[in-house]
Short mmCIF file of C-alpha atoms in Angstrom, two decimals:
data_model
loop_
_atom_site.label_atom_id
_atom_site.label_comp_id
_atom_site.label_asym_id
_atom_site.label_seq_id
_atom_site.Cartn_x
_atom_site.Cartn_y
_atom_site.Cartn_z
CA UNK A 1 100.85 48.75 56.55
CA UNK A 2 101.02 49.49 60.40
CA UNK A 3 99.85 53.22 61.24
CA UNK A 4 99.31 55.22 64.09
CA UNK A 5 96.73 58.74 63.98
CA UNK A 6 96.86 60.97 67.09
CA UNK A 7 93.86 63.18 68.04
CA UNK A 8 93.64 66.06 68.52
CA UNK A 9 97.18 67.20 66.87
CA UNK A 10 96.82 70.65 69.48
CA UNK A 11 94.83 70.66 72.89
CA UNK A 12 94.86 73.54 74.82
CA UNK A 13 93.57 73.44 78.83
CA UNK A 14 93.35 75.32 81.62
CA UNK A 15 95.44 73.93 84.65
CA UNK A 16 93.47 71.20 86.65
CA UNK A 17 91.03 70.53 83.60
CA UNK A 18 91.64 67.27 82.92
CA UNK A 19 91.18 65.62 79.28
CA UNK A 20 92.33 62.36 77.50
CA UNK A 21 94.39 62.26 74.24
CA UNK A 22 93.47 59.39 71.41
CA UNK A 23 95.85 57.48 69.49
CA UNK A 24 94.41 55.07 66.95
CA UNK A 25 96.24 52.15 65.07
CA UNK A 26 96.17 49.47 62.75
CA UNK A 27 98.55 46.76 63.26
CA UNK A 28 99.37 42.99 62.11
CA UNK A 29 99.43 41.83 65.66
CA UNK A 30 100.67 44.23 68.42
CA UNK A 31 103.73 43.74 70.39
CA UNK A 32 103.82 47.06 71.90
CA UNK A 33 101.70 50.78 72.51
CA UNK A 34 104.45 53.07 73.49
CA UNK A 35 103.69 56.89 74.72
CA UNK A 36 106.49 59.41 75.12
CA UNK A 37 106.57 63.22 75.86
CA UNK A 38 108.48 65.78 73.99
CA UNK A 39 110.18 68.93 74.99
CA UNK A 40 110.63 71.86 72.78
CA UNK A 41 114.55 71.08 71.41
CA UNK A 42 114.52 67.65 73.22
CA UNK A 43 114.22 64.01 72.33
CA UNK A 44 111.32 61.95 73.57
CA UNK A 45 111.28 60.37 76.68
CA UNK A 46 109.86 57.24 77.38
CA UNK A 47 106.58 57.11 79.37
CA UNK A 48 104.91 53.58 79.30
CA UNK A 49 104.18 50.47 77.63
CA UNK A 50 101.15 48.77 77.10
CA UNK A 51 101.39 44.98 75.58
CA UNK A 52 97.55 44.35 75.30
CA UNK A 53 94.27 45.24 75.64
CA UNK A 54 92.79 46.56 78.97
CA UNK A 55 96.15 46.83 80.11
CA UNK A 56 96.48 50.09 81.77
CA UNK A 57 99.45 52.16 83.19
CA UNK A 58 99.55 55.48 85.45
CA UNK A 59 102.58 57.67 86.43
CA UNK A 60 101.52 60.88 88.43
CA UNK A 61 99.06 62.58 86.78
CA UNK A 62 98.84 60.56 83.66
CA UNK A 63 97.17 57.30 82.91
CA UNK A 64 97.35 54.85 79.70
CA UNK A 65 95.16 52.93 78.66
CA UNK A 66 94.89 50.27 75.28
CA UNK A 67 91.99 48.62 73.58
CA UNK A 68 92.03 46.61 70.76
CA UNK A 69 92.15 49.56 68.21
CA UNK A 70 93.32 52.62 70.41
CA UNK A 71 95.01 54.19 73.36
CA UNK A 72 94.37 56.57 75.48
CA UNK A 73 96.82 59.20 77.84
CA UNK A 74 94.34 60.58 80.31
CA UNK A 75 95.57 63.37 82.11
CA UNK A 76 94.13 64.71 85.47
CA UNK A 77 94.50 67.87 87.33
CA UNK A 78 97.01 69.03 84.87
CA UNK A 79 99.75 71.82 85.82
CA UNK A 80 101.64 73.82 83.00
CA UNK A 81 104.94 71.76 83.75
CA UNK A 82 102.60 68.90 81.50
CA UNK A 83 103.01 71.32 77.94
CA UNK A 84 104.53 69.26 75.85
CA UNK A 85 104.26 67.00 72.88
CA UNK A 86 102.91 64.02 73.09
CA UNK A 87 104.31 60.88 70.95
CA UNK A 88 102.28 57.28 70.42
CA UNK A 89 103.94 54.35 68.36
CA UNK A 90 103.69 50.92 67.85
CA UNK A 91 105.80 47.88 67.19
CA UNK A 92 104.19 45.21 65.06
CA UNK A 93 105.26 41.33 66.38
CA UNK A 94 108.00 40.26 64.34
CA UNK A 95 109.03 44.33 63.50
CA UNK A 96 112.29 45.92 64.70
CA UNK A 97 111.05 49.08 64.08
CA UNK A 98 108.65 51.44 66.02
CA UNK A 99 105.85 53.44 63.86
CA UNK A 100 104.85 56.83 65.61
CA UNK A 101 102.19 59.10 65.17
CA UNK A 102 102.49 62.69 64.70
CA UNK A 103 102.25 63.68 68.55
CA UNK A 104 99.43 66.05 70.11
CA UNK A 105 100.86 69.14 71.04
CA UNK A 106 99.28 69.87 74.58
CA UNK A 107 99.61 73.36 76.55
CA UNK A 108 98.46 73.89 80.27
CA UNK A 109 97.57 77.31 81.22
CA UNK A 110 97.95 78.92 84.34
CA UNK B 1 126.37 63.09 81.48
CA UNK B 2 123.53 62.36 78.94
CA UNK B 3 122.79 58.46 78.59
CA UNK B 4 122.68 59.24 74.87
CA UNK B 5 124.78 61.96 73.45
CA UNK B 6 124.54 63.52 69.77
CA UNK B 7 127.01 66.08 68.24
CA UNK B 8 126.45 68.46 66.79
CA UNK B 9 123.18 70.11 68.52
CA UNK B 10 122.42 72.53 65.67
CA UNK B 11 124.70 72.19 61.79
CA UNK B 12 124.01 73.97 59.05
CA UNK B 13 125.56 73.04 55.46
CA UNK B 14 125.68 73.99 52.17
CA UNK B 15 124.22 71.55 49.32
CA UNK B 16 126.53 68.89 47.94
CA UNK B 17 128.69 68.82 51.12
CA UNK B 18 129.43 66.02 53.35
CA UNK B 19 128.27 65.49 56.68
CA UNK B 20 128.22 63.50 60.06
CA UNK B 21 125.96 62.96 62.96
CA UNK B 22 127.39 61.38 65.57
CA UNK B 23 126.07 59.57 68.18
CA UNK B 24 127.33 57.74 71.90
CA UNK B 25 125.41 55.77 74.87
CA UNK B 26 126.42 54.57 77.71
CA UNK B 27 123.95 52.45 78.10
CA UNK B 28 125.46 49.37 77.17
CA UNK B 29 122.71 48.63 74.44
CA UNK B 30 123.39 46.75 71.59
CA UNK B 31 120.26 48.13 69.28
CA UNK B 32 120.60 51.51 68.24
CA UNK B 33 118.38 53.79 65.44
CA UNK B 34 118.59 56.90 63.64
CA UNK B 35 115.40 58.87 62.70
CA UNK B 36 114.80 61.85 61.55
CA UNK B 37 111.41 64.13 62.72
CA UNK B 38 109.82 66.75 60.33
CA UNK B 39 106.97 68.68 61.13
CA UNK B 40 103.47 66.55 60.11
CA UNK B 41 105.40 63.94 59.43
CA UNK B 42 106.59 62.45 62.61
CA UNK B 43 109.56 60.37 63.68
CA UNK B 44 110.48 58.41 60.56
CA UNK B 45 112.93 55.73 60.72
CA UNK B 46 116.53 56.01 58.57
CA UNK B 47 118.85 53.15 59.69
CA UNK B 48 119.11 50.95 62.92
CA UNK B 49 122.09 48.42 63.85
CA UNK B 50 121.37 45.43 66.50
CA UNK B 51 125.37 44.97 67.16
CA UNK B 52 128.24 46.12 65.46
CA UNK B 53 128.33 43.69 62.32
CA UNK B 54 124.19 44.32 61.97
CA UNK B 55 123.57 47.38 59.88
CA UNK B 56 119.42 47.39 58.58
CA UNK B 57 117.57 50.30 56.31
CA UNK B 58 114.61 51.79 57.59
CA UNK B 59 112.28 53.13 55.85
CA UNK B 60 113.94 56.82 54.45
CA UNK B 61 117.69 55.11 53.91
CA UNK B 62 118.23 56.65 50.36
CA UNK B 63 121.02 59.11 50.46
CA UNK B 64 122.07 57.94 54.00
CA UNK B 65 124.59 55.93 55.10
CA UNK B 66 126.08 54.78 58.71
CA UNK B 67 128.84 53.20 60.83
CA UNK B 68 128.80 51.21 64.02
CA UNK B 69 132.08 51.96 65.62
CA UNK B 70 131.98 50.45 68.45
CA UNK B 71 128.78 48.96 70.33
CA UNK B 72 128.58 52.59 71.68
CA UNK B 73 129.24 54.43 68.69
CA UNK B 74 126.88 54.72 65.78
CA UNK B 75 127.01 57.48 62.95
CA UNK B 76 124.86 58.62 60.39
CA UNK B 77 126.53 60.61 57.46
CA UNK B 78 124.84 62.23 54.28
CA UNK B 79 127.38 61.98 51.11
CA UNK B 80 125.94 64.66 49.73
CA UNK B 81 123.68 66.77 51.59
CA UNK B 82 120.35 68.50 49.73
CA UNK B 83 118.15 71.16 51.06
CA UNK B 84 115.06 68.22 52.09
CA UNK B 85 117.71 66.93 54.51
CA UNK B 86 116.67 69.84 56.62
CA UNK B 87 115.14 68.20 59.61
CA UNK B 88 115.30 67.36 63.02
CA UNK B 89 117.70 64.02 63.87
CA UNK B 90 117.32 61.65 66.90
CA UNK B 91 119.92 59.07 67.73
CA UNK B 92 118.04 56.20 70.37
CA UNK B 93 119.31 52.88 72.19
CA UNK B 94 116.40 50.07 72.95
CA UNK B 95 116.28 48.74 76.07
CA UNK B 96 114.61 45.39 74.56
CA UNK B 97 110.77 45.67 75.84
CA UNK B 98 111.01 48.94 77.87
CA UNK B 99 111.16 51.52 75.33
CA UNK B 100 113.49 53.98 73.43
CA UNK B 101 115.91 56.12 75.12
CA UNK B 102 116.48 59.32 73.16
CA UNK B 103 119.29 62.13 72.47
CA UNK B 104 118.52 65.70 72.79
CA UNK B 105 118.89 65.82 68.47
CA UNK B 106 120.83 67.59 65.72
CA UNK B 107 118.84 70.34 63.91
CA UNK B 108 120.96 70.46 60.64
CA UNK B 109 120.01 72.66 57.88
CA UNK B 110 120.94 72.26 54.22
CA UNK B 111 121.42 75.73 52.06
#
């Protein structure tokens, strides 16, 4: 059964500390890492895609990478306009579906 | 307006009634999903349609059903709502290989 664990599920920072959230999986053959952010009362929007490992993908101050077994969403310098939750989920070859994780909730003090 | 567009933003409803979500895009995508998000339990998956004839189950289907209208128009009704119902649902389109595109969701709450 595909799965997806996100780590921490709650990360708290100071602005400009930067950090790096972890989302593990077990897949039958990857077609897709996906990462998305969540607003309070929002849906998620779409961030990246990664297809395979040591593919890596960077939009301001975040970065994605993928391995074999995990991905990470480094974030640098982050400002408090970066709160928000944090969604990973995968898409098995062959599956129509996508499998998230539970999201890390991540808050940026000022 | 919203690429993806779900009414109503917050329901609630009594047990045993009858309900529908309803969702439009303007995207022009032919694969659409309904899922539903509860706390520690994530986005879960309840039924997804690739055109208008193709209606699939996900994973949480039971006591769900939905329509296709149109290749815009996809609903998701419960016959007869219960109080585990309560939950947060997203509507999405898939733009094949580049992700999800979400609606802003329909809390609905079952009394």
């Amino acid at each position: 059964e595909d799965q997806v664990t996100q780590s921490p599920e709650a990360l708290r920072l100071q602005e400009g500390e930067s950090s790096s959230l972890n989302c593990s999986y077990t897949v039958s053959g990857l077609r897709g890492l996906f990462w998305y952010r969540q607003d309070p009362g929002k849906g998620p929007e779409f961030l990246f895609t990664l297809y395979s490992a040591g593919e890596e993908k960077e939009k301001e101050r975040l970065k994605a990478t993928l391995t074999k077994k995990e991905s990470f969403l480094h974030i640098t310098a982050p400002k408090p306009e970066d709160s928000a939750t944090y969604l990973c989920a995968v898409q098995a070859r062959g599956a129509q579906k996508l499998v998230f994780g539970q999201g890390t909730r991540l808050t940026i003090n000022p | 307006d919203a690429d993806v567009t779900q009414t109503p933003r917050n329901r609630i409803t009594k047990t045993g009634k009858r309900i529908m979500l309803e969702c439009s895009q303007t995207k022009g995508h032919d694969r659409m999903y309904w899922y539903r998000q509860d706390p520690g339990l994530g986005l879960r998956l309840i039924y997804y349609s690739f055109d208008v004839k193709d209606i699939n189950k996900g994973e949480i289907s039971d006591g769900y059903s939905v329509s296709r209208q149109a290749q815009a128009k996809f609903s998701l009704s419960l016959e007869s709502a219960i109080p585990n119902q309560t939950a947060l649902y997203f509507c999405a389109t898939e733009d094949r290989g580049n992700g999800y595109t979400f609606g802003s969701g329909t809390r609905l709450t079952v009394v």
